[in-house]
Coordinates of C-alpha atoms and ligand atoms in Angstrom, one line a residue:
M298 CA 15.3 112.0 127.3
Y299 CA 18.4 114.0 128.1
Q300 CA 20.5 114.8 125.0
S301 CA 23.3 117.2 125.0
K302 CA 23.5 119.7 122.1
S303 CA 26.1 119.4 119.3
F304 CA 29.1 121.7 119.8
I305 CA 30.2 123.1 116.4
P306 CA 32.3 126.2 117.2
T307 CA 33.2 127.2 113.6
L308 CA 34.3 130.7 112.9
K309 CA 32.7 132.8 110.2
E310 CA 35.5 135.4 110.2
E311 CA 39.1 135.0 109.3
P312 CA 41.0 134.5 112.6
A313 CA 43.5 137.4 112.9
E314 CA 46.1 135.4 114.9
A315 CA 46.5 132.7 112.2
Q316 CA 49.8 133.2 110.4
I317 CA 49.9 130.0 108.4
P318 CA 47.2 128.2 106.4
S319 CA 46.8 125.0 108.4
H320 CA 46.4 126.9 111.6
R321 CA 43.9 129.2 110.0
L322 CA 41.8 126.2 109.1
M323 CA 42.2 124.6 112.5
L324 CA 40.9 127.7 114.1
R325 CA 38.0 128.2 111.6
A326 CA 36.9 124.6 111.8
G327 CA 36.8 124.7 115.6
L328 CA 39.6 122.2 116.3
V329 CA 41.7 124.4 118.5
R330 CA 41.9 127.8 120.3
Q331 CA 44.9 129.8 121.3
V332 CA 45.0 130.8 124.9
A333 CA 48.4 132.5 125.0
A334 CA 51.4 132.6 122.6
G335 CA 52.3 129.0 121.9
V336 CA 49.6 127.7 124.3
F337 CA 46.4 126.0 123.0
S338 CA 43.2 124.4 124.1
W339 CA 42.0 121.5 122.1
L340 CA 38.3 121.6 121.4
P341 CA 36.4 118.2 121.1
L342 CA 36.7 117.9 117.4
G343 CA 40.5 118.6 117.4
F344 CA 41.1 116.4 120.4
R345 CA 39.4 113.5 118.6
V346 CA 42.0 113.8 115.9
L347 CA 44.8 114.0 118.4
K348 CA 43.6 110.8 120.1
K349 CA 43.4 109.0 116.7
I350 CA 46.9 110.0 115.8
I351 CA 48.1 108.9 119.3
N352 CA 46.4 105.5 118.9
L353 CA 48.0 105.0 115.5
L354 CA 51.4 105.9 117.0
R355 CA 50.9 103.4 119.8
E356 CA 50.0 100.7 117.3
E357 CA 53.1 101.2 115.2
I358 CA 55.6 101.5 118.1
D359 CA 54.0 98.6 119.9
A360 CA 54.4 96.6 116.7
I361 CA 58.2 97.1 116.8
G362 CA 58.3 96.0 120.4
G363 CA 57.8 99.3 122.2
Q364 CA 56.6 99.3 125.8
E365 CA 54.7 102.3 126.9
F366 CA 55.7 104.5 129.9
F367 CA 54.2 107.7 131.2
L368 CA 57.0 109.9 132.5
P369 CA 56.6 113.1 134.5
A370 CA 56.7 116.6 133.0
L371 CA 58.2 117.8 136.3
N372 CA 61.8 116.8 136.4
P373 CA 64.6 117.3 139.1
V374 CA 67.0 119.8 137.5
E375 CA 69.9 117.8 139.0
I376 CA 69.6 115.1 136.5
W377 CA 69.7 117.7 133.7
E378 CA 72.8 119.2 135.3
Q379 CA 74.5 115.8 135.3
T380 CA 74.2 115.5 131.5
G381 CA 75.1 119.2 131.0
R382 CA 71.8 119.8 129.3
A383 CA 70.4 122.3 131.9
E384 CA 73.0 124.7 130.5
A385 CA 72.8 123.5 126.9
M386 CA 69.0 124.0 126.8
G387 CA 69.4 127.5 128.2
D388 CA 66.2 129.5 128.1
V389 CA 64.2 126.8 126.2
M390 CA 63.8 124.9 129.5
F391 CA 61.1 126.2 131.8
H392 CA 62.3 126.6 135.4
I393 CA 59.9 126.7 138.3
K394 CA 60.0 129.6 140.6
N395 CA 58.3 128.5 143.7
R396 CA 59.7 125.0 143.8
E397 CA 63.5 125.2 143.7
G398 CA 65.0 122.2 141.9
L399 CA 62.2 121.3 139.5
V400 CA 62.0 122.0 135.8
L401 CA 59.5 121.2 133.1
A402 CA 60.9 118.6 130.8
P403 CA 61.5 119.6 127.1
T404 CA 62.3 115.9 126.3
H405 CA 63.0 112.7 128.3
E406 CA 66.4 111.2 127.5
E407 CA 67.5 111.9 131.1
I408 CA 64.6 110.3 132.8
I409 CA 64.7 107.2 130.5
T410 CA 68.4 106.8 131.3
Y411 CA 67.6 107.1 135.0
H412 CA 65.2 104.2 134.7
A413 CA 67.6 102.2 132.5
R414 CA 70.2 102.5 135.2
Q415 CA 67.7 101.2 137.8
H416 CA 66.5 98.2 135.8
V417 CA 68.9 97.2 132.9
K418 CA 71.8 95.4 134.5
S419 CA 72.8 92.8 132.0
Y420 CA 73.1 92.3 128.3
R421 CA 70.3 89.7 128.8
D422 CA 67.9 92.6 129.6
M423 CA 68.3 94.2 126.1
P424 CA 67.3 95.2 123.6
Q425 CA 64.5 97.5 124.9
I426 CA 62.3 100.0 123.2
W427 CA 60.7 102.3 125.8
Y428 CA 58.3 105.0 124.7
Q429 CA 55.5 107.4 125.8
V430 CA 53.1 109.9 124.4
Q431 CA 53.3 112.8 126.7
T432 CA 53.3 116.6 127.1
K433 CA 56.6 118.5 126.5
F434 CA 57.3 122.0 127.6
R435 CA 59.6 124.3 125.6
N436 CA 60.0 128.0 126.0
E437 CA 60.1 128.5 122.2
P438 CA 61.3 132.1 121.6
R439 CA 59.0 132.7 118.6
P440 CA 55.9 130.6 118.6
K441 CA 54.4 132.0 115.4
S442 CA 53.3 128.9 113.6
G443 CA 50.3 127.8 115.6
V444 CA 50.4 124.3 117.0
I445 CA 53.5 123.5 114.9
R446 CA 55.5 125.4 117.4
G447 CA 53.8 125.2 120.8
R448 CA 55.3 125.9 124.2
Q449 CA 53.3 122.9 125.3
F450 CA 52.9 120.0 122.9
Y451 CA 52.5 116.3 122.7
M452 CA 55.4 114.2 121.6
K453 CA 55.7 110.5 120.9
D454 CA 59.2 109.9 122.2
S455 CA 60.8 106.5 122.1
Y456 CA 64.2 105.4 123.3
S457 CA 66.2 102.2 122.5
L458 CA 68.6 100.5 124.8
D459 CA 71.1 98.1 123.3
E460 CA 74.3 96.4 124.3
N461 CA 76.3 97.6 121.3
F462 CA 76.2 99.8 118.2
D463 CA 75.1 96.8 116.0
G464 CA 72.1 96.5 118.2
L465 CA 71.5 100.2 118.0
D466 CA 71.6 100.0 114.1
I467 CA 68.7 97.5 114.3
S468 CA 66.6 99.5 116.8
Y469 CA 67.2 102.6 114.6
Q470 CA 66.2 100.8 111.4
K471 CA 63.0 99.5 113.1
H472 CA 62.1 103.1 114.0
F473 CA 62.9 104.3 110.5
E474 CA 60.4 101.7 109.1
A475 CA 57.8 102.4 111.7
Y476 CA 58.0 106.1 111.0
K477 CA 57.5 105.5 107.3
R478 CA 54.4 103.4 108.1
I479 CA 53.1 106.1 110.5
F480 CA 53.3 108.9 108.0
D481 CA 52.0 106.8 105.1
R482 CA 49.0 105.7 107.2
C483 CA 48.4 109.4 108.0
H484 CA 48.5 110.2 104.2
I485 CA 51.4 112.6 104.6
K486 CA 53.8 113.2 101.8
Y487 CA 57.3 113.5 103.3
F488 CA 60.9 113.2 102.6
V489 CA 63.8 112.1 104.8
V490 CA 66.9 114.1 105.2
G491 CA 70.1 112.8 106.7
A492 CA 72.7 114.3 108.9
S493 CA 75.7 112.2 109.7
S494 CA 78.2 114.2 111.7
G495 CA 81.4 112.2 111.7
A496 CA 83.3 114.6 114.1
M497 CA 80.6 114.1 116.7
G498 CA 81.4 110.5 117.2
G499 CA 79.9 108.8 114.2
R500 CA 76.4 109.5 115.3
Q501 CA 73.7 109.3 112.8
S502 CA 70.4 111.2 112.7
Q503 CA 67.6 111.6 110.2
E504 CA 64.7 114.0 110.0
F505 CA 61.3 113.3 108.4
M506 CA 60.3 116.6 106.6
V507 CA 57.2 117.9 105.0
E508 CA 57.7 120.5 102.3
S509 CA 55.7 123.6 103.2
E510 CA 55.8 127.3 102.9
S511 CA 55.0 127.3 106.6
G512 CA 58.1 125.4 107.5
E513 CA 61.0 126.8 109.5
D514 CA 63.6 124.5 108.2
T515 CA 65.3 124.8 104.8
C516 CA 66.2 121.8 102.7
A517 CA 67.9 121.1 99.4
V518 CA 65.9 118.6 97.3
S519 CA 66.0 117.4 93.7
D520 CA 64.1 115.2 91.4
S521 CA 66.6 112.4 91.8
G522 CA 65.3 111.9 95.3
Y523 CA 68.2 113.7 96.9
A524 CA 67.1 115.6 100.0
A525 CA 69.2 117.1 102.8
N526 CA 68.9 119.8 105.4
I527 CA 70.6 122.9 104.1
E528 CA 72.9 122.6 107.1
V529 CA 74.5 119.5 105.6
A530 CA 73.5 119.6 101.9
S531 CA 76.2 119.4 99.3
S532 CA 76.2 119.8 95.5
A533 CA 78.2 118.3 92.7
L534 CA 79.8 121.6 91.7
E535 CA 83.4 121.2 90.7
P536 CA 86.5 123.3 91.3
A537 CA 87.5 125.7 88.4
K538 CA 90.2 124.3 86.1
R539 CA 93.8 125.2 86.8
L540 CA 95.2 128.0 84.7
A541 CA 98.0 126.9 82.4
D542 CA 99.7 130.3 82.7
N543 CA 101.0 130.3 86.3
P544 CA 103.2 133.4 87.0
E545 CA 104.8 134.3 90.3
I546 CA 102.6 135.9 93.0
E547 CA 102.4 139.7 92.8
K548 CA 101.3 142.2 95.4
F549 CA 99.0 145.0 94.2
A550 CA 97.3 148.0 95.8
T551 CA 93.5 147.7 96.5
P552 CA 92.8 150.7 98.6
N553 CA 89.1 150.7 97.9
A554 CA 88.4 147.0 97.8
K555 CA 87.0 145.5 101.0
T556 CA 84.7 142.9 99.5
I557 CA 84.8 140.2 96.8
N558 CA 82.4 142.3 94.8
D559 CA 84.8 145.3 95.0
L560 CA 87.6 143.1 93.6
I561 CA 85.4 141.8 90.8
E562 CA 84.2 145.3 89.9
Q563 CA 87.4 147.3 90.3
F564 CA 89.9 144.8 88.9
G565 CA 87.8 142.5 86.7
I566 CA 88.8 139.4 88.6
P567 CA 86.5 136.4 87.9
E568 CA 84.6 135.4 91.1
E569 CA 86.0 131.8 91.1
R570 CA 89.5 133.2 91.3
C571 CA 88.9 135.1 94.5
A572 CA 89.8 133.3 97.7
K573 CA 87.7 134.9 100.4
S574 CA 89.4 134.7 103.8
V575 CA 87.3 134.2 106.9
V576 CA 88.9 134.0 110.3
Y577 CA 87.2 132.1 113.2
M578 CA 88.3 131.6 116.8
A579 CA 87.8 127.9 117.6
D580 CA 88.4 127.0 121.3
D581 CA 90.4 130.3 121.4
S582 CA 92.8 129.5 118.5
P583 CA 92.5 131.3 115.2
V584 CA 91.6 129.3 112.1
L585 CA 91.8 130.9 108.6
I586 CA 89.2 129.6 106.2
F587 CA 89.2 130.2 102.4
M588 CA 85.9 130.2 100.4
R589 CA 85.5 130.5 96.7
G590 CA 84.3 134.1 95.8
N591 CA 81.1 135.0 97.5
D592 CA 80.3 131.4 98.7
E593 CA 78.7 131.3 102.1
L594 CA 80.5 129.5 104.9
N595 CA 78.1 127.0 106.5
E596 CA 78.6 127.0 110.2
S597 CA 77.1 123.6 110.8
K598 CA 79.6 122.1 108.4
L599 CA 82.4 124.1 110.0
S600 CA 81.3 122.7 113.4
G601 CA 81.7 119.1 112.1
V602 CA 85.2 120.0 110.6
L603 CA 86.4 121.7 113.8
G604 CA 84.9 119.1 116.1
T605 CA 83.5 121.7 118.4
N606 CA 80.6 124.1 118.8
N607 CA 82.8 126.6 120.6
F608 CA 83.7 128.9 117.8
R609 CA 82.9 132.4 116.5
P610 CA 84.0 134.9 113.9
A611 CA 87.2 136.7 115.0
E612 CA 86.9 140.4 115.9
S613 CA 88.9 143.2 114.3
I614 CA 91.5 143.4 117.1
E615 CA 92.1 139.7 116.9
L616 CA 92.4 139.9 113.1
V617 CA 95.1 142.6 113.3
K618 CA 96.9 140.7 116.1
Y619 CA 97.1 137.4 114.3
T620 CA 97.3 138.5 110.6
G621 CA 98.6 142.1 110.6
A622 CA 95.5 143.3 108.7
D623 CA 91.9 144.0 109.2
H624 CA 88.8 142.7 107.3
G625 CA 89.1 142.7 103.6
S626 CA 92.9 142.4 103.3
I627 CA 93.6 138.9 104.9
G628 CA 95.1 136.1 102.9
P629 CA 97.4 133.0 103.0
I630 CA 100.7 134.8 102.2
N631 CA 102.9 136.5 104.9
L632 CA 100.8 135.6 107.9
K633 CA 102.0 137.1 111.1
T634 CA 101.3 134.0 113.2
K635 CA 100.9 130.3 112.7
F636 CA 97.4 129.5 111.6
K637 CA 95.4 126.4 110.9
L638 CA 94.5 126.9 107.2
I639 CA 91.3 125.3 105.9
A640 CA 89.8 125.7 102.4
D641 CA 86.6 124.8 100.7
N642 CA 86.8 121.8 98.3
L643 CA 86.1 124.2 95.4
L644 CA 89.5 125.8 95.9
E645 CA 91.4 122.5 96.0
N646 CA 94.6 122.7 94.0
A647 CA 93.5 126.1 92.6
N648 CA 95.8 128.7 91.1
G649 CA 95.6 132.2 89.7
L650 CA 93.9 133.2 92.9
V651 CA 93.5 136.6 94.4
S652 CA 93.6 137.0 98.2
G653 CA 94.5 139.6 100.9
A654 CA 98.2 140.4 101.5
N655 CA 97.8 140.8 105.3
I656 CA 98.6 144.5 104.8
D657 CA 95.6 146.8 104.8
G658 CA 94.8 147.9 101.3
F659 CA 96.8 145.2 99.5
H660 CA 96.1 141.9 97.8
Y661 CA 98.2 139.2 96.1
K662 CA 97.4 137.8 92.7
N663 CA 98.6 134.6 91.0
I664 CA 98.4 132.7 94.2
D665 CA 98.8 128.9 93.7
F666 CA 97.4 127.0 96.7
S667 CA 99.7 124.1 95.9
R668 CA 102.8 126.2 95.4
D669 CA 102.6 129.3 97.5
C670 CA 101.1 128.2 100.8
S671 CA 100.2 125.0 102.5
I672 CA 96.5 124.5 103.1
D673 CA 96.1 122.0 106.0
E674 CA 92.8 120.6 105.0
F675 CA 90.1 120.9 102.3
H676 CA 86.5 120.3 103.2
D677 CA 83.0 120.9 101.9
L678 CA 82.2 124.1 103.8
R679 CA 79.8 126.0 101.6
T680 CA 76.0 126.4 101.7
V681 CA 74.5 125.1 98.5
H682 CA 72.2 127.2 96.3
A683 CA 69.2 126.5 94.1
G684 CA 70.1 125.4 90.6
E685 CA 73.4 123.7 91.5
P686 CA 73.7 120.1 90.4
C687 CA 72.7 117.5 93.0
P688 CA 75.2 114.9 94.1
V689 CA 73.0 111.9 93.0
N690 CA 72.7 112.6 89.3
G691 CA 73.3 116.2 88.7
S692 CA 69.7 117.3 88.4
P693 CA 69.2 120.9 89.7
I694 CA 68.7 121.4 93.4
R695 CA 65.6 123.2 94.7
V696 CA 65.8 124.9 98.0
A697 CA 62.5 124.5 99.8
K698 CA 61.0 125.3 103.2
A699 CA 60.0 122.3 105.3
I700 CA 58.4 121.3 108.6
E701 CA 60.3 118.8 110.7
L702 CA 57.8 116.1 111.6
G703 CA 60.0 113.5 113.2
H704 CA 63.6 112.9 114.2
I705 CA 65.5 109.7 114.7
F706 CA 68.8 109.9 116.4
K707 CA 71.6 107.5 117.4
L708 CA 72.6 108.9 120.7
G709 CA 75.3 106.3 121.5
T710 CA 76.5 106.4 125.1
K711 CA 76.4 110.1 125.9
Y712 CA 73.5 109.8 128.4
S713 CA 74.4 106.4 129.8
E714 CA 77.9 107.6 130.5
A715 CA 76.8 110.8 132.1
L716 CA 74.2 109.1 134.3
G717 CA 76.1 105.9 134.9
A718 CA 73.7 103.5 133.2
K719 CA 75.9 100.5 132.8
F720 CA 75.4 96.8 132.2
L721 CA 77.5 93.7 132.4
D722 CA 78.2 92.2 128.9
A723 CA 78.6 88.4 128.2
N724 CA 82.2 88.5 129.5
G725 CA 81.2 90.1 132.7
K726 CA 82.6 93.5 131.7
E727 CA 80.8 96.7 132.5
N728 CA 79.8 98.9 129.6
P729 CA 77.5 101.9 129.1
I730 CA 74.1 101.2 127.5
V731 CA 74.0 102.2 123.8
M732 CA 71.0 104.4 123.2
G733 CA 68.8 105.9 120.5
S734 CA 66.1 108.5 120.7
Y735 CA 63.2 109.0 118.3
G736 CA 60.5 111.7 118.4
I737 CA 57.4 112.7 116.5
G738 CA 55.3 115.8 117.1
V739 CA 51.6 114.8 117.4
E740 CA 50.2 118.2 116.7
R741 CA 52.6 118.6 113.8
I742 CA 51.1 115.4 112.2
M743 CA 47.7 117.0 112.3
A744 CA 48.9 120.4 110.9
C745 CA 50.9 118.7 108.1
F746 CA 47.9 116.5 107.2
I747 CA 45.7 119.6 106.9
E748 CA 48.3 121.4 104.9
Q749 CA 48.2 118.6 102.3
N750 CA 44.5 117.8 102.6
H751 CA 42.2 120.8 102.2
D752 CA 40.5 123.0 99.5
E753 CA 39.0 126.5 99.5
S754 CA 36.1 125.3 101.6
G755 CA 38.0 123.6 104.4
V756 CA 39.6 120.5 105.6
I757 CA 39.2 117.1 103.8
W758 CA 39.7 114.4 106.5
R759 CA 40.6 110.8 105.6
Q760 CA 40.6 107.7 107.7
P761 CA 42.1 106.6 110.0
I762 CA 42.6 110.1 111.5
S763 CA 39.2 111.7 110.7
P764 CA 37.5 112.9 113.8
F765 CA 34.2 111.3 112.7
D766 CA 33.1 108.9 109.9
V767 CA 29.9 110.7 109.0
H768 CA 28.2 114.0 109.6
I769 CA 24.4 114.1 109.8
I770 CA 22.9 117.3 108.6
P771 CA 19.2 117.7 109.1
L772 CA 17.6 120.6 107.2
G773 CA 14.7 122.8 108.4
L774 CA 14.5 121.4 111.9
N775 CA 12.2 124.2 113.0
K776 CA 9.8 123.5 110.1
S777 CA 9.4 119.8 110.3
A778 CA 9.4 117.5 113.3
E779 CA 9.7 114.5 110.9
V780 CA 13.2 115.6 109.8
G781 CA 14.4 115.7 113.4
E782 CA 12.9 112.2 114.1
I783 CA 14.4 110.6 111.1
A784 CA 17.8 112.3 111.7
D785 CA 17.7 111.1 115.4
K786 CA 17.0 107.6 114.2
I787 CA 19.8 107.6 111.7
Y788 CA 22.1 109.0 114.4
K789 CA 21.1 106.2 116.8
D790 CA 21.3 103.4 114.2
M791 CA 24.6 104.5 112.8
S792 CA 26.2 105.0 116.3
D793 CA 24.8 101.5 117.4
S794 CA 26.5 100.0 114.3
G795 CA 29.8 101.4 115.4
F796 CA 30.1 104.5 113.2
E797 CA 31.4 107.7 114.7
V798 CA 28.8 110.3 114.0
L799 CA 28.8 114.1 114.2
Y800 CA 25.2 115.3 114.4
D801 CA 24.5 118.9 113.6
D802 CA 21.2 119.4 115.5
R803 CA 21.5 123.2 115.4
N804 CA 18.7 125.4 114.2
E805 CA 20.9 126.9 111.5
S806 CA 20.0 127.6 107.9
P807 CA 21.0 124.9 105.3
G808 CA 23.6 127.3 103.9
V809 CA 25.3 127.7 107.2
K810 CA 25.2 124.0 107.9
F811 CA 26.6 123.1 104.4
N812 CA 29.4 125.6 104.7
D813 CA 30.3 124.3 108.2
A814 CA 30.2 120.7 107.0
D815 CA 32.6 121.4 104.2
L816 CA 34.8 123.5 106.5
I817 CA 34.9 120.7 109.2
G818 CA 35.4 118.2 106.4
I819 CA 34.1 114.8 107.7
P820 CA 34.4 112.3 104.8
Y821 CA 30.6 111.7 104.3
Q822 CA 27.7 114.1 104.9
I823 CA 24.2 112.6 105.4
I824 CA 21.8 115.2 104.4
V825 CA 18.3 114.8 105.8
G826 CA 15.7 117.1 104.1
M827 CA 12.0 117.2 103.5
K828 CA 12.3 116.8 99.8
N829 CA 14.0 113.4 100.0
I830 CA 12.4 111.9 103.1
K831 CA 9.0 112.2 101.4
N832 CA 10.3 109.4 99.1
G833 CA 12.0 107.5 101.9
N834 CA 15.5 108.8 100.9
I835 CA 18.4 110.9 102.2
E836 CA 21.3 112.3 100.3
I837 CA 24.9 111.3 100.9
K838 CA 27.7 113.6 99.8
S839 CA 31.4 112.7 99.7
R840 CA 33.5 115.6 101.0
D841 CA 36.5 114.6 98.9
S842 CA 34.9 114.0 95.5
G843 CA 31.8 116.1 95.9
E844 CA 29.8 113.2 94.5
R845 CA 26.2 112.9 95.8
D846 CA 24.0 109.8 96.0
I847 CA 20.3 109.5 96.9
V848 CA 20.0 106.6 99.2
P849 CA 16.9 104.9 100.8
I850 CA 16.9 105.5 104.5
D851 CA 16.9 101.7 105.2
A852 CA 20.0 101.2 103.0
I853 CA 22.4 103.7 104.7
A854 CA 24.3 101.0 106.6
D855 CA 24.7 99.0 103.4
Y856 CA 25.9 102.1 101.6
F857 CA 28.9 102.4 104.0
K858 CA 29.8 98.7 103.9
Ligands
ATP283 P1 62.5 122.1 115.7 O1 63.9 122.1 115.0 O2 61.4 122.3 114.8 O3 62.5 123.1 116.8 P2 63.4 120.0 117.3 O4 64.6 119.6 116.5 O5 63.7 120.9 118.5 O6 62.3 120.7 116.4 P3 63.1 117.4 118.5 O7 63.7 117.8 119.8 O8 63.8 116.6 117.6 O9 62.6 118.8 117.7 O10 61.6 116.9 118.8 C1 61.0 115.8 118.2 C2 59.8 116.2 117.4 O11 58.9 117.0 118.3 C3 60.0 117.1 116.3 O12 60.4 116.4 115.1 C4 58.7 117.8 116.1 O13 57.8 117.0 115.4 C5 58.2 117.9 117.5 N1 58.4 119.3 118.1 C6 59.5 119.8 118.5 N2 59.3 121.0 119.0 C7 58.0 121.3 118.9 C8 57.1 122.4 119.3 N3 57.6 123.5 119.8 N4 55.8 122.3 119.0 C9 55.3 121.1 118.5 N5 56.0 120.1 118.1 C10 57.3 120.1 118.3
MG284 MG1 65.2 117.8 115.7

């Protein structure tokens, strides 16, 4: 009888290329191999897991009404130009050299909208949830985290089509619930962070995050359940109290004070009374921003406030041109030109402040923001820090690294307008389709599962994503034909009863086989050795608990029932 050999390509040595723990385990257990930076081959064991994750994703998206597509990785660049994303994607998009006009798609909003324009003509055709599980290509600049950041990776991407924003809210909520079920079924502990950027047209988006040292995102979390990406996180810090003594402003010489720390050290000014000035050019106009002391200006928040992504810190010549002074001496009093003045919430209504005099080497003290200058707007502009009180109940914020596992996003009409995907509403009026987009990284699910389910010996798989149900380990195959015959029979019986069985038929020593079995981490190991088969038994070990049972050979099927 022809029987192919088992393929168990575990590594004895530590793989040098692994920079994060989950990837190290994936390489050692023989799930995956790196072929080039950010490019991987899935070996049979790893591919089994990918297929299980993909099936689970299909089940959950089908269950909310999803209909599966399979869209091409090769896209006409034209359609990406129509939405402005050929430029926005920049170097992340792969362009094809010997076939002008084709690119490798990093995501599929454009193609979905193209098909929506073809086929969705009336409000009666909606809602729709269209999805696929397909390969994405992204020219990631620093693919250091193994399969977590591949240049080629699988994504489950769904898109919702609705006639209005109320419909979108429902489609979005359906995805939110489906995502929770998906990650729960995969035994992944996660948290959800929100980003609602009002200035960008009321669009809402949330990310499903896994806390991990290997993560490339930073989040603020607290015991209250508060969680937010650092880009949007806020704290419950309050502005310093107003000083009762409120004398007139006074100019003073600060020849050697360029930074807030210089002011604190040389003049003994409390940090919260320093108004740090930061000048940005936004759509070519200068904006003067005040931050409390050394607080860090958060550019994501600034982008929301300014309503544009087209901004940058001003350069020295611009500073002198607009304020009269260079870095370190800029402030709200005696500005040379008209500025938009914005300040962080922590400076609202503050007095007793020190800020630059717009003359190099001078500052003003006793500035009262409500008396001496008129600040146009106050906003939350600062980056939060660990230990600050969280906005929910004041418990201390932790700042943690995290991996983004999934992203749900209310797109609105950006793509349907750009590509002319319109429908006729109940009144016969033409409107753009209201869209949502929802992505999950398939490889990231596997990597995050492994991060959270392993010990020193290896991976600890759990159903429904374990590559196999049981792992048969015959011992001393070269010493006893009977061991091989019994193991063959168990393999056949178990497979016939519908179990997925990994069979280690290698002529390796028991020590090697046991180590590999723990490294690979199939939930149950069936150990077939001379000692036990003499009494008609085998041994079953649970990988998770380490518990061992001696079981009669005839009773194996019952054991697993
Ligand atoms: P990141 O911020 O980590 O680069 P992203 O915001 O670019 O991710 P999306 O465009 O929202 O990611 O893609 C949806 C999902 O696809 C992500 O939540 C993630 O799980 C997965 N993903 C994105 N980029 C990669 C990659 N390079 N390798 C593997 N999975 C990825
Ligand atoms: Mg994202």
